[in-house]
Amino acid sequence: MTTPRNAPITIAPSLLSADFARLGEEVRAVLAAGADWIHFDVMDNHYVPNLTVGPLVCEAIKLHVGAHLIDVHLMVEPVDAIVPMFARAGAGVISFHPEASRHVDRTLALIRDHGCLAGLVFNPATPLHWLDHVMDKLDLILLMSVNPGFGGQSFIPSTLAKLREVRTRIDRHVAAGGQPIKLEVDGGVKPDNIRSIAAAGADTFVAGSAIFGKPDYAAVIKEMRTQAAANFLG
Ligand code: DX5
Ligand code: ZN
């Protein structure tokens, strides 16, 4: 385990499990409960078999996030045309799946050119070779620990080995003078498995049903943070 001790932990609740009829209220509540980022899942019924929300809704919640980042997870194909729309709608991070873009390097540059942090997302079966030539263009790497499209699925255990592999790549990149890159995990993250996920090298944790399914958001977020940090205490 090579994650630096005291590495900051970022908790990013996924709005997919929030009450969509009260979205602004849900965003304010989860941030007041201690969340860091708001994870915003964009599905197009083409790249994934589900349909969610677009830039208009992102712009609407921007009014409720204050200085917190909106972490836009694009599950759409193609990608490029929608990037500027989300940048204008207030996205802080924009991540996409490499196999959904014809020109990955160009899409990464497009995201940064629009003033956002850029991320690449890997499905459970997507190989890591997509990282080989773009490490300097990344602010975040997101490993899916479920197949994308739905909230409430179970964490796929082989993600832990994949996280360790990416952590090694990031540490090697930073040791060679490269920029920091956050390592995010998305799908089936809960208070009772976050410690082993953090031990495998993740520092940024998406959780939808674990938080929005519960009556006390603050209690869940506090427990997740405590469990994730416990990993750094040995
Ligand atoms: C799935 C989404 C996830 C999802 C996570 O395609 O990308 O962000 O909302 O939900 P949970 O935490 O319930 O697995
Ligand atoms: Zn997501």
Coordinates of C-alpha atoms and ligand atoms in Angstrom, one line a residue:
M1 CA 0.0 0.0 0.0
T2 CA 1.7 3.2 -1.2
T3 CA -1.1 5.8 -0.7
P4 CA 0.6 8.6 1.2
R5 CA -0.4 8.8 4.9
N6 CA -2.8 11.7 5.6
A7 CA -3.8 11.7 1.9
P8 CA -6.9 13.8 1.7
I9 CA -10.1 11.7 1.5
T10 CA -12.8 13.0 -0.9
I11 CA -16.4 11.8 -0.4
A12 CA -18.6 12.3 -3.5
P13 CA -22.2 11.3 -3.0
S14 CA -23.9 10.3 -6.2
L15 CA -27.2 12.1 -6.9
L16 CA -28.4 9.1 -8.8
S17 CA -29.9 7.8 -5.5
A18 CA -31.2 11.2 -4.4
D19 CA -34.8 12.4 -4.5
F20 CA -35.0 14.0 -7.9
A21 CA -38.1 16.0 -7.0
R22 CA -36.1 17.8 -4.3
L23 CA -32.6 17.9 -5.9
G24 CA -31.5 21.3 -4.6
E25 CA -32.5 20.5 -1.1
E26 CA -30.7 17.1 -1.3
V27 CA -27.5 18.7 -2.6
R28 CA -27.5 21.2 0.3
A29 CA -28.3 18.5 2.8
V30 CA -25.5 16.2 1.7
L31 CA -22.9 19.0 1.7
A32 CA -24.0 20.2 5.1
A33 CA -23.6 16.6 6.2
G34 CA -19.9 16.7 5.3
A35 CA -19.6 15.7 1.6
D36 CA -16.8 17.1 -0.5
W37 CA -18.0 16.8 -4.1
I38 CA -21.3 16.1 -5.7
H39 CA -21.1 13.2 -8.2
F40 CA -23.3 13.8 -11.2
D41 CA -24.1 10.7 -13.3
V42 CA -24.9 11.5 -17.0
M43 CA -26.5 8.6 -18.9
D44 CA -27.6 8.7 -22.5
N45 CA -29.5 5.4 -23.2
H46 CA -26.8 4.6 -25.8
Y47 CA -23.5 4.2 -24.0
V48 CA -25.4 2.8 -21.0
P49 CA -29.0 1.4 -20.9
N50 CA -30.4 4.2 -18.7
L51 CA -31.2 7.9 -19.1
T52 CA -30.6 10.5 -16.5
V53 CA -29.8 14.2 -16.5
G54 CA -28.0 16.8 -18.6
P55 CA -26.4 20.3 -18.5
L56 CA -29.6 22.0 -17.6
V57 CA -29.9 20.1 -14.3
C58 CA -26.2 20.6 -13.6
E59 CA -26.7 24.3 -14.0
A60 CA -29.6 24.2 -11.6
I61 CA -27.7 22.4 -8.9
K62 CA -24.7 24.7 -9.3
L63 CA -26.6 27.3 -7.5
H64 CA -26.6 25.0 -4.4
V65 CA -23.0 23.7 -4.3
G66 CA -21.1 26.9 -3.2
A67 CA -17.4 26.2 -3.5
H68 CA -17.8 22.4 -3.8
L69 CA -17.0 20.7 -7.1
I70 CA -19.6 19.1 -9.3
D71 CA -18.0 15.8 -10.4
V72 CA -19.5 15.0 -13.8
H73 CA -19.3 11.4 -14.8
L74 CA -20.2 11.2 -18.5
M75 CA -21.6 7.8 -19.5
V76 CA -22.3 9.1 -23.0
E77 CA -21.2 8.4 -26.6
P78 CA -19.9 10.4 -28.4
V79 CA -18.3 12.7 -25.8
D80 CA -16.8 15.9 -27.2
A81 CA -20.0 17.9 -28.1
I82 CA -21.3 17.7 -24.5
V83 CA -18.0 18.8 -22.8
P84 CA -18.4 22.5 -23.3
M85 CA -22.0 22.4 -22.3
F86 CA -21.1 20.9 -18.9
A87 CA -18.2 23.3 -18.5
R88 CA -20.6 26.2 -19.0
A89 CA -23.1 24.5 -16.7
G90 CA -20.6 24.6 -13.8
A91 CA -18.9 21.3 -13.8
G92 CA -15.6 21.2 -11.8
V93 CA -14.5 17.7 -12.9
I94 CA -15.5 16.0 -16.2
S95 CA -14.7 12.3 -16.6
F96 CA -15.5 10.1 -19.6
H97 CA -15.0 6.5 -20.7
P98 CA -12.1 6.2 -23.2
E99 CA -13.9 3.7 -25.5
A100 CA -16.7 6.2 -25.9
S101 CA -14.4 8.9 -27.5
R102 CA -12.8 8.5 -30.9
H103 CA -9.9 10.7 -29.8
V104 CA -9.1 10.4 -26.2
D105 CA -6.1 12.8 -26.1
R106 CA -8.2 15.4 -27.8
T107 CA -11.2 15.0 -25.4
L108 CA -8.9 15.3 -22.4
A109 CA -7.4 18.5 -23.7
L110 CA -10.9 19.8 -24.5
I111 CA -11.9 19.3 -20.9
R112 CA -8.9 21.2 -19.5
D113 CA -9.2 23.9 -22.1
H114 CA -12.7 24.6 -20.7
G115 CA -11.2 25.0 -17.2
C116 CA -12.3 21.7 -15.7
L117 CA -10.3 18.9 -14.2
A118 CA -10.1 15.9 -16.6
G119 CA -10.7 12.3 -15.7
L120 CA -10.8 8.9 -17.5
V121 CA -13.2 6.2 -16.4
F122 CA -12.5 2.4 -16.6
N123 CA -15.3 -0.1 -16.5
P124 CA -14.6 -3.4 -14.7
A125 CA -13.4 -5.0 -18.0
T126 CA -11.7 -2.0 -19.5
P127 CA -7.9 -2.5 -19.7
L128 CA -5.6 0.0 -18.2
H129 CA -3.5 0.5 -21.3
W130 CA -5.6 3.6 -22.1
L131 CA -3.5 5.3 -19.5
D132 CA -0.2 4.6 -21.2
H133 CA 0.3 7.8 -23.1
V134 CA -2.0 10.3 -21.3
M135 CA -0.8 10.4 -17.7
D136 CA 0.3 14.0 -18.0
K137 CA -3.2 15.0 -19.2
L138 CA -5.1 13.5 -16.3
D139 CA -6.3 15.0 -13.0
L140 CA -8.4 12.0 -12.0
I141 CA -8.7 8.3 -12.8
L142 CA -12.0 6.7 -12.0
L143 CA -12.4 2.9 -11.6
M144 CA -15.9 1.6 -11.9
S145 CA -16.5 -1.1 -9.3
V146 CA -19.8 -2.0 -10.9
N147 CA -20.9 -2.0 -14.6
P148 CA -22.2 1.5 -15.3
G149 CA -25.9 2.3 -15.7
F150 CA -27.5 1.8 -12.3
G151 CA -27.1 2.6 -8.6
G152 CA -27.4 0.0 -5.9
Q153 CA -25.2 -2.7 -7.4
S154 CA -22.7 -4.8 -5.5
F155 CA -19.0 -3.9 -5.4
I156 CA -16.9 -6.1 -7.8
P157 CA -14.0 -7.5 -5.7
S158 CA -11.5 -7.6 -8.5
T159 CA -11.5 -3.8 -8.5
L160 CA -9.2 -3.9 -5.5
A161 CA -6.3 -5.4 -7.5
K162 CA -7.0 -2.9 -10.3
L163 CA -6.9 -0.1 -7.8
R164 CA -3.5 -1.3 -6.5
E165 CA -2.2 -1.3 -10.1
V166 CA -3.4 2.2 -10.8
R167 CA -2.0 3.5 -7.5
T168 CA 1.4 2.1 -8.4
R169 CA 1.2 3.9 -11.8
I170 CA 0.2 7.2 -10.2
D171 CA 2.9 7.0 -7.5
R172 CA 5.5 6.3 -10.2
H173 CA 4.2 9.2 -12.3
V174 CA 4.4 11.6 -9.3
A175 CA 7.8 10.3 -8.2
A176 CA 9.1 11.1 -11.7
G177 CA 7.9 14.7 -11.3
G178 CA 4.4 14.4 -12.7
Q179 CA 1.3 16.2 -11.5
P180 CA -0.9 14.7 -8.8
I181 CA -3.8 12.5 -10.0
K182 CA -6.8 11.6 -7.8
L183 CA -7.9 7.9 -7.8
E184 CA -11.6 7.6 -7.5
V185 CA -13.8 4.5 -7.2
D186 CA -17.5 4.3 -8.1
G187 CA -20.1 1.6 -7.4
G188 CA -21.1 -0.4 -4.3
V189 CA -19.0 1.7 -1.9
K190 CA -20.3 1.4 1.7
P191 CA -19.1 2.1 5.2
D192 CA -18.2 -1.6 5.6
N193 CA -16.0 -2.0 2.5
I194 CA -14.5 1.5 2.2
R195 CA -11.5 0.7 4.4
S196 CA -10.2 -2.1 2.1
I197 CA -10.9 0.1 -0.9
A198 CA -8.8 2.9 0.6
A199 CA -6.1 0.4 1.5
A200 CA -6.0 -0.6 -2.2
G201 CA -5.1 3.0 -3.0
A202 CA -8.3 5.0 -3.7
D203 CA -8.6 8.5 -2.2
T204 CA -11.9 9.6 -3.7
F205 CA -15.1 7.7 -3.0
V206 CA -18.4 7.9 -4.9
A207 CA -21.4 6.5 -2.9
G208 CA -25.0 6.8 -4.0
S209 CA -27.3 4.3 -2.3
A210 CA -25.1 4.1 0.8
I211 CA -25.8 7.8 1.6
F212 CA -29.1 8.8 0.0
G213 CA -30.8 5.6 1.0
K214 CA -30.2 6.4 4.7
P215 CA -32.0 8.8 7.1
D216 CA -28.9 10.4 8.5
Y217 CA -26.4 11.5 5.8
A218 CA -24.0 13.0 8.3
A219 CA -23.7 9.7 10.2
V220 CA -22.9 7.7 7.1
I221 CA -20.4 10.2 5.7
K222 CA -18.6 10.4 9.1
E223 CA -18.4 6.6 9.3
M224 CA -17.1 6.4 5.7
R225 CA -14.5 9.0 6.4
T226 CA -13.4 7.3 9.7
Q227 CA -13.2 3.9 8.0
A228 CA -11.2 5.3 5.0
A229 CA -8.8 7.2 7.3
A230 CA -8.4 4.1 9.5
N231 CA -6.4 2.6 6.6
F232 CA -3.8 5.3 7.0
L233 CA -3.3 4.6 10.7
G234 CA -2.3 1.1 10.0
Ligands
DX5_1 C1 -23.3 3.9 -11.8 C2 -23.0 5.3 -11.4 C3 -22.7 5.4 -9.9 C4 -23.8 5.0 -9.0 C5 -23.3 4.5 -7.7 O1 -23.3 3.8 -13.2 O2 -21.9 5.8 -12.1 O3 -22.2 6.7 -9.6 O4 -24.7 6.0 -8.8 O5 -24.3 4.1 -6.9 P1 -24.1 3.1 -5.7 O6 -23.2 3.8 -4.7 O7 -25.5 2.9 -5.2 O8 -23.4 1.9 -6.2
ZN2 ZN -20.8 7.6 -11.4

